[in-house]
Coordinates of C-alpha atoms in Angstrom, one line a residue:
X1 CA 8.4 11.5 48.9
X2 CA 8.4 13.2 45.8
X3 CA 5.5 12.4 43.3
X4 CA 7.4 10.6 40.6
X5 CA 4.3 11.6 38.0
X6 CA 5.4 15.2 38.5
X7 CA 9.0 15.7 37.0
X8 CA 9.5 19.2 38.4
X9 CA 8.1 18.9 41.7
X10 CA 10.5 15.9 42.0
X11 CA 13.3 18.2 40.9
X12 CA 12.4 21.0 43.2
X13 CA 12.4 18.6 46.5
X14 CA 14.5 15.6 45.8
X15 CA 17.5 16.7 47.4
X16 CA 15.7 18.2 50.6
X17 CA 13.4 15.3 51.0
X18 CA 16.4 12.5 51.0
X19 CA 18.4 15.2 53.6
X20 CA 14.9 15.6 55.4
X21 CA 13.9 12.0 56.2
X22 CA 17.2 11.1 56.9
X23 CA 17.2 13.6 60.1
X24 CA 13.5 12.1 60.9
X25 CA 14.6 8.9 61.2
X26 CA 17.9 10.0 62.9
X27 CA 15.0 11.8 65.9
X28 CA 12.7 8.5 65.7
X29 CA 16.1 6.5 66.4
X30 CA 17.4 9.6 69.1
X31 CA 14.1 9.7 70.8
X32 CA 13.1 5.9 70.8
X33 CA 9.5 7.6 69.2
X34 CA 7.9 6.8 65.8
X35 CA 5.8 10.1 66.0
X36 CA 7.6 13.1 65.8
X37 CA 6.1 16.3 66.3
X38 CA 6.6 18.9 63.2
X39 CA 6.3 22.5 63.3
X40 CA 6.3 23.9 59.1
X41 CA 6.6 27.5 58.9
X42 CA 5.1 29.3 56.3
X43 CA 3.8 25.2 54.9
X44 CA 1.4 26.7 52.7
X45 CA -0.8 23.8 51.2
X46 CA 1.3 20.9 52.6
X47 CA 4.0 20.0 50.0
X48 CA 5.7 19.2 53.0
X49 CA 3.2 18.8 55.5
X50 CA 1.2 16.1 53.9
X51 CA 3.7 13.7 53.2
X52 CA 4.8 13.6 56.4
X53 CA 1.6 12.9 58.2
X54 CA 1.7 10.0 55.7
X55 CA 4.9 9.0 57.1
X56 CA 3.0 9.0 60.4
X57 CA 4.4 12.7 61.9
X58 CA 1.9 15.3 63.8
X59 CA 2.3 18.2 61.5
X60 CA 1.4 21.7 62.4
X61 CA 1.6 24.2 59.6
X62 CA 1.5 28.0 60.0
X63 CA 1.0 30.4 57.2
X64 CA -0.5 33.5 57.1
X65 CA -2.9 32.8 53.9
X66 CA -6.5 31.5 54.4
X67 CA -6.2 30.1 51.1
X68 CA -3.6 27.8 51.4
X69 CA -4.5 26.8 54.6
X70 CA -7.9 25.4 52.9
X71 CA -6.1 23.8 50.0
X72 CA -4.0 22.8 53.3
X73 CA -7.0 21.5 54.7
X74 CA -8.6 19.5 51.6
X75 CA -5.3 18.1 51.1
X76 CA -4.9 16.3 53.9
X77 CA -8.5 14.9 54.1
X78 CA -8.1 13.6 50.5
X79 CA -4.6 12.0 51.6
X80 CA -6.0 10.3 54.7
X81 CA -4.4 12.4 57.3
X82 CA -6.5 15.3 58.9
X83 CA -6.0 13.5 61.7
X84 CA -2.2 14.0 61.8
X85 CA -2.1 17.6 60.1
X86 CA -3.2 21.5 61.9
X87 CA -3.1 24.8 59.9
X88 CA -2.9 27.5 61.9
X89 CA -2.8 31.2 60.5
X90 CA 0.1 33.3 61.5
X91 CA 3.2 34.0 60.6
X92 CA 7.1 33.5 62.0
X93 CA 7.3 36.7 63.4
X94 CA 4.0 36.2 66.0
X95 CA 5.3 32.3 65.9
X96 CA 3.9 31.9 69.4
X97 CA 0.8 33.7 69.4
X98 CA -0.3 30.4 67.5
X99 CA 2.2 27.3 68.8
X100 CA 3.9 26.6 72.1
X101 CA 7.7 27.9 72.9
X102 CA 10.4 24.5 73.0
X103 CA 7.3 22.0 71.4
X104 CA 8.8 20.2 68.5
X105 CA 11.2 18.0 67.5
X106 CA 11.6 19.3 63.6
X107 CA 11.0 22.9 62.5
X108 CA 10.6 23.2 58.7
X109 CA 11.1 27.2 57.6
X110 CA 11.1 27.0 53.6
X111 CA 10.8 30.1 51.7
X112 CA 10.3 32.0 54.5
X113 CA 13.3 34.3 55.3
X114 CA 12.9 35.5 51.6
X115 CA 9.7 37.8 52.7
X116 CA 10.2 38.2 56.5
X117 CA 11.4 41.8 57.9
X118 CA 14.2 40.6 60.3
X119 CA 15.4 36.7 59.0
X120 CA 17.6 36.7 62.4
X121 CA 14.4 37.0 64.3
X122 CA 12.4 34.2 62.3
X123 CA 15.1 31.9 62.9
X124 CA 15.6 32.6 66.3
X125 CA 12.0 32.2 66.6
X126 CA 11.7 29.0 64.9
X127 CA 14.7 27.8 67.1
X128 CA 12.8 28.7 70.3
X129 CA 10.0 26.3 68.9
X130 CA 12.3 23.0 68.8
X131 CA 12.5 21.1 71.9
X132 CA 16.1 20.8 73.7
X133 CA 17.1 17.9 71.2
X134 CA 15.7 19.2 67.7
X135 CA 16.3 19.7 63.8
X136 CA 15.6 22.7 62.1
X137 CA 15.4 22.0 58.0
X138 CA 16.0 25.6 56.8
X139 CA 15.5 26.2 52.7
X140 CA 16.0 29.6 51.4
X141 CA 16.3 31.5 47.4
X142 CA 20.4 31.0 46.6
X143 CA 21.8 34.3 45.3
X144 CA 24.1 32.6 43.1
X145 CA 21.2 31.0 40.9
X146 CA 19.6 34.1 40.5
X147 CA 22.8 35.7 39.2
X148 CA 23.6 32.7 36.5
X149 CA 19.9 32.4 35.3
X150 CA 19.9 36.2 34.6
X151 CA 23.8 36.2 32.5
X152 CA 22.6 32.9 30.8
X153 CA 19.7 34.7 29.5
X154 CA 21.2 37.6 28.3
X155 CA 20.4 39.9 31.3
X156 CA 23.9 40.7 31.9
X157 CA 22.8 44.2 33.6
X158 CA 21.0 42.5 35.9
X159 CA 23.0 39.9 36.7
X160 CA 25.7 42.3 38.1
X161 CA 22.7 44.2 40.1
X162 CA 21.7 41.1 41.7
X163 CA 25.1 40.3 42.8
X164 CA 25.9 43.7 43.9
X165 CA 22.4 44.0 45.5
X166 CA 22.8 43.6 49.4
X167 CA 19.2 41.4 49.3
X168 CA 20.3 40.1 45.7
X169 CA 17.3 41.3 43.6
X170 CA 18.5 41.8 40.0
X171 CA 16.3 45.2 39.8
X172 CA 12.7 46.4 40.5
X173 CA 10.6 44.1 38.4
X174 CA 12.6 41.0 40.4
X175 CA 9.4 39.3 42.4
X176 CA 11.8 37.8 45.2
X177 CA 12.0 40.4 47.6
X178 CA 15.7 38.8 49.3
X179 CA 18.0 36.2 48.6
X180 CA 20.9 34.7 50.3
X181 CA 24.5 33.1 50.2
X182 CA 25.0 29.8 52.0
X183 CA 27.5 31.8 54.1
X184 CA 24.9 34.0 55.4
X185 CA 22.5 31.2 56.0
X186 CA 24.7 29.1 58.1
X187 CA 25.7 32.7 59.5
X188 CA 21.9 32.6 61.1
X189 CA 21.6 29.1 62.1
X190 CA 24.6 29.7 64.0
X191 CA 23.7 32.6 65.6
X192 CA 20.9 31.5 66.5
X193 CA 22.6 28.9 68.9
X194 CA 22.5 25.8 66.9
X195 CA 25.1 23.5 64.5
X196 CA 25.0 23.1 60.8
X197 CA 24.7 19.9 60.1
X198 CA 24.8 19.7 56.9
X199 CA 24.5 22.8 53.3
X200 CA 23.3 21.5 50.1
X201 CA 22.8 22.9 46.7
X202 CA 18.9 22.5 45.5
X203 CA 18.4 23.1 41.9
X204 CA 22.0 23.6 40.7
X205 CA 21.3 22.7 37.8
X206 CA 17.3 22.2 37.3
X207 CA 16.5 25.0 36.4
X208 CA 19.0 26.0 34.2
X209 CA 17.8 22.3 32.0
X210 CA 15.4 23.1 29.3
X211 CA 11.6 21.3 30.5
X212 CA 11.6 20.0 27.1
X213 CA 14.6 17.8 27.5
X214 CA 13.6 16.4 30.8
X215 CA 10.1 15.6 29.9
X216 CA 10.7 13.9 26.6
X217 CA 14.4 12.3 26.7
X218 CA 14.3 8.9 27.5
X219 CA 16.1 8.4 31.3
X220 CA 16.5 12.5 31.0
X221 CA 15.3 13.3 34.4
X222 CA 16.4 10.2 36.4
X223 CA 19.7 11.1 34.8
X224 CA 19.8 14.6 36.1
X225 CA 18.4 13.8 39.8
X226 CA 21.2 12.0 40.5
X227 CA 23.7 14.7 39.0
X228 CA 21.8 17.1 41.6
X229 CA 22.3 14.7 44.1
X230 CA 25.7 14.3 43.8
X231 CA 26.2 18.2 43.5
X232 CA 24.1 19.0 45.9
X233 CA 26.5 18.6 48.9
X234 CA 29.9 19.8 46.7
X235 CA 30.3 23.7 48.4
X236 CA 31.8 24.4 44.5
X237 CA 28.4 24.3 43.3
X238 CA 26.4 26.2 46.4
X239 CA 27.5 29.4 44.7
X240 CA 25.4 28.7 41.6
X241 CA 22.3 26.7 43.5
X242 CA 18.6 28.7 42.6
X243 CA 18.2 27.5 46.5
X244 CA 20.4 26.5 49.7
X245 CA 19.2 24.3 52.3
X246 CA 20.6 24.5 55.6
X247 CA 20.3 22.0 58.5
X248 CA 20.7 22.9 62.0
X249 CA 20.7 20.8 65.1
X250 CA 20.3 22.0 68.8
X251 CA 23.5 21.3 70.9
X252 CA 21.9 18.1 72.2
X253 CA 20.2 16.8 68.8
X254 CA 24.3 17.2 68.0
X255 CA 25.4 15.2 70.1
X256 CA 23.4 12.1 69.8

């Protein structure tokens, strides 16, 4: 869950975490198991990871940096669940060079498709790694966000570059190398063979909130994690969200 002594980490991952362990339990209930087996693409040091294995998940984390595979590594030992949480370095393209074809239940791939050459590929990849009945949890840079944050701060030039852009970077300096619309992430889920089950909004309106306000406003943040809750799932508001989370089911994880 979201550590409440961090206000913007709980800002960043409210929304996904509440969609997130909803489709957990949903596979514990589906598959009569309380141990799921979690494939996180591109995990990093286990923002996602750990807390999982603390929710008592097998977590497998692939990312192609030594270093955050260690921080990985030391997070999970300080958390109490090495025992429950692999790094492995690779990356989505060469997905099974490090984990098995058709192994896991959930497949996380946040912040991935951003810097990956072919997205359709790395998510047909990380489709081939989910068992017959399986989630994948699919969080990607909104290119709506990016166009709103640039006009609000007086980058109007680059606003209209980042919307006209076909990867949505706002000009040469911009750091993310692609961003997306929630039509064209739902676009790849679907080609990829499985069902949205659900688009939200993350950070519609976060990042946009001046840090000040939150951190030193009495009831400030509680205040503005539920109005991102409530927008989160409202397609009005996908068009301005700094992030889109998609999530896809296989045929038979739809059906249950």
């Amino acid at each position: 869950m979201p550590d409440p002594t961090r206000p913007r980490a709980s800002l960043r991952t409210a929304v996904v975490w509440e969609v997130l362990q909803d489709a957990l339990d949903r596979r514990v209930k589906a598959t009569g198991r309380d141990v799921l087996d979690v494939l996180d693409t591109g995990g990093g040091s286990g923002n996602f990871a750990v807390p999982l294995a603390r929710l008592g998940h097998r977590v497998t984390v692939v990312d192609p940096s030594p270093n955050a595979l260690f921080a990985l590594e030391r997070r999970a030992a300080e958390a109490g669940v090495a025992d429950r949480v692999k790094g492995v370095q690779g990356d989505v393209h060469g997905l099974f060079d490090v984990v098995e074809r058709g192994g896991h239940d959930v497949v996380l791939c946040h912040g991935v498709l951003e810097y990956v050459d072919d997205p359709a590929e790395g998510v047909a990849n990380t489709v081939a790694a989910l068992r017959a009945e399986g989630v994948l949890s699919l969080l990607a840079a909104g290119l709506g966000g990016a166009v709103v944050s640039r006009a609000l701060a007086g980058h109007f030039k680059e606003a209209k570059q980042a919307l006209e852009d076909p990867d949505g970077r706002w000009g040469s300096g911009d750091p993310m190398p692609r961003r997306f619309t929630a039509e064209q992430l739902t676009g790849l889920v679907e080609g990829a063979g499985l069902a949205v089950a659900a688009v939200h909004g993350v950070r519609v309106f976060a990042d946009l909130v001046p840090g000040v306000l939150v951190d030193t406003e009495p009831g400030a943040l509680d205040a503005l994690l539920k109005l991102e809750a409530a927008a989160a799932e409202l397609p009005a508001f996908h068009a301005v969200a700094t992030q889109l989370h998609v999530l896809g089911e296989t045929p038979g994880a739809a059906e249950v």
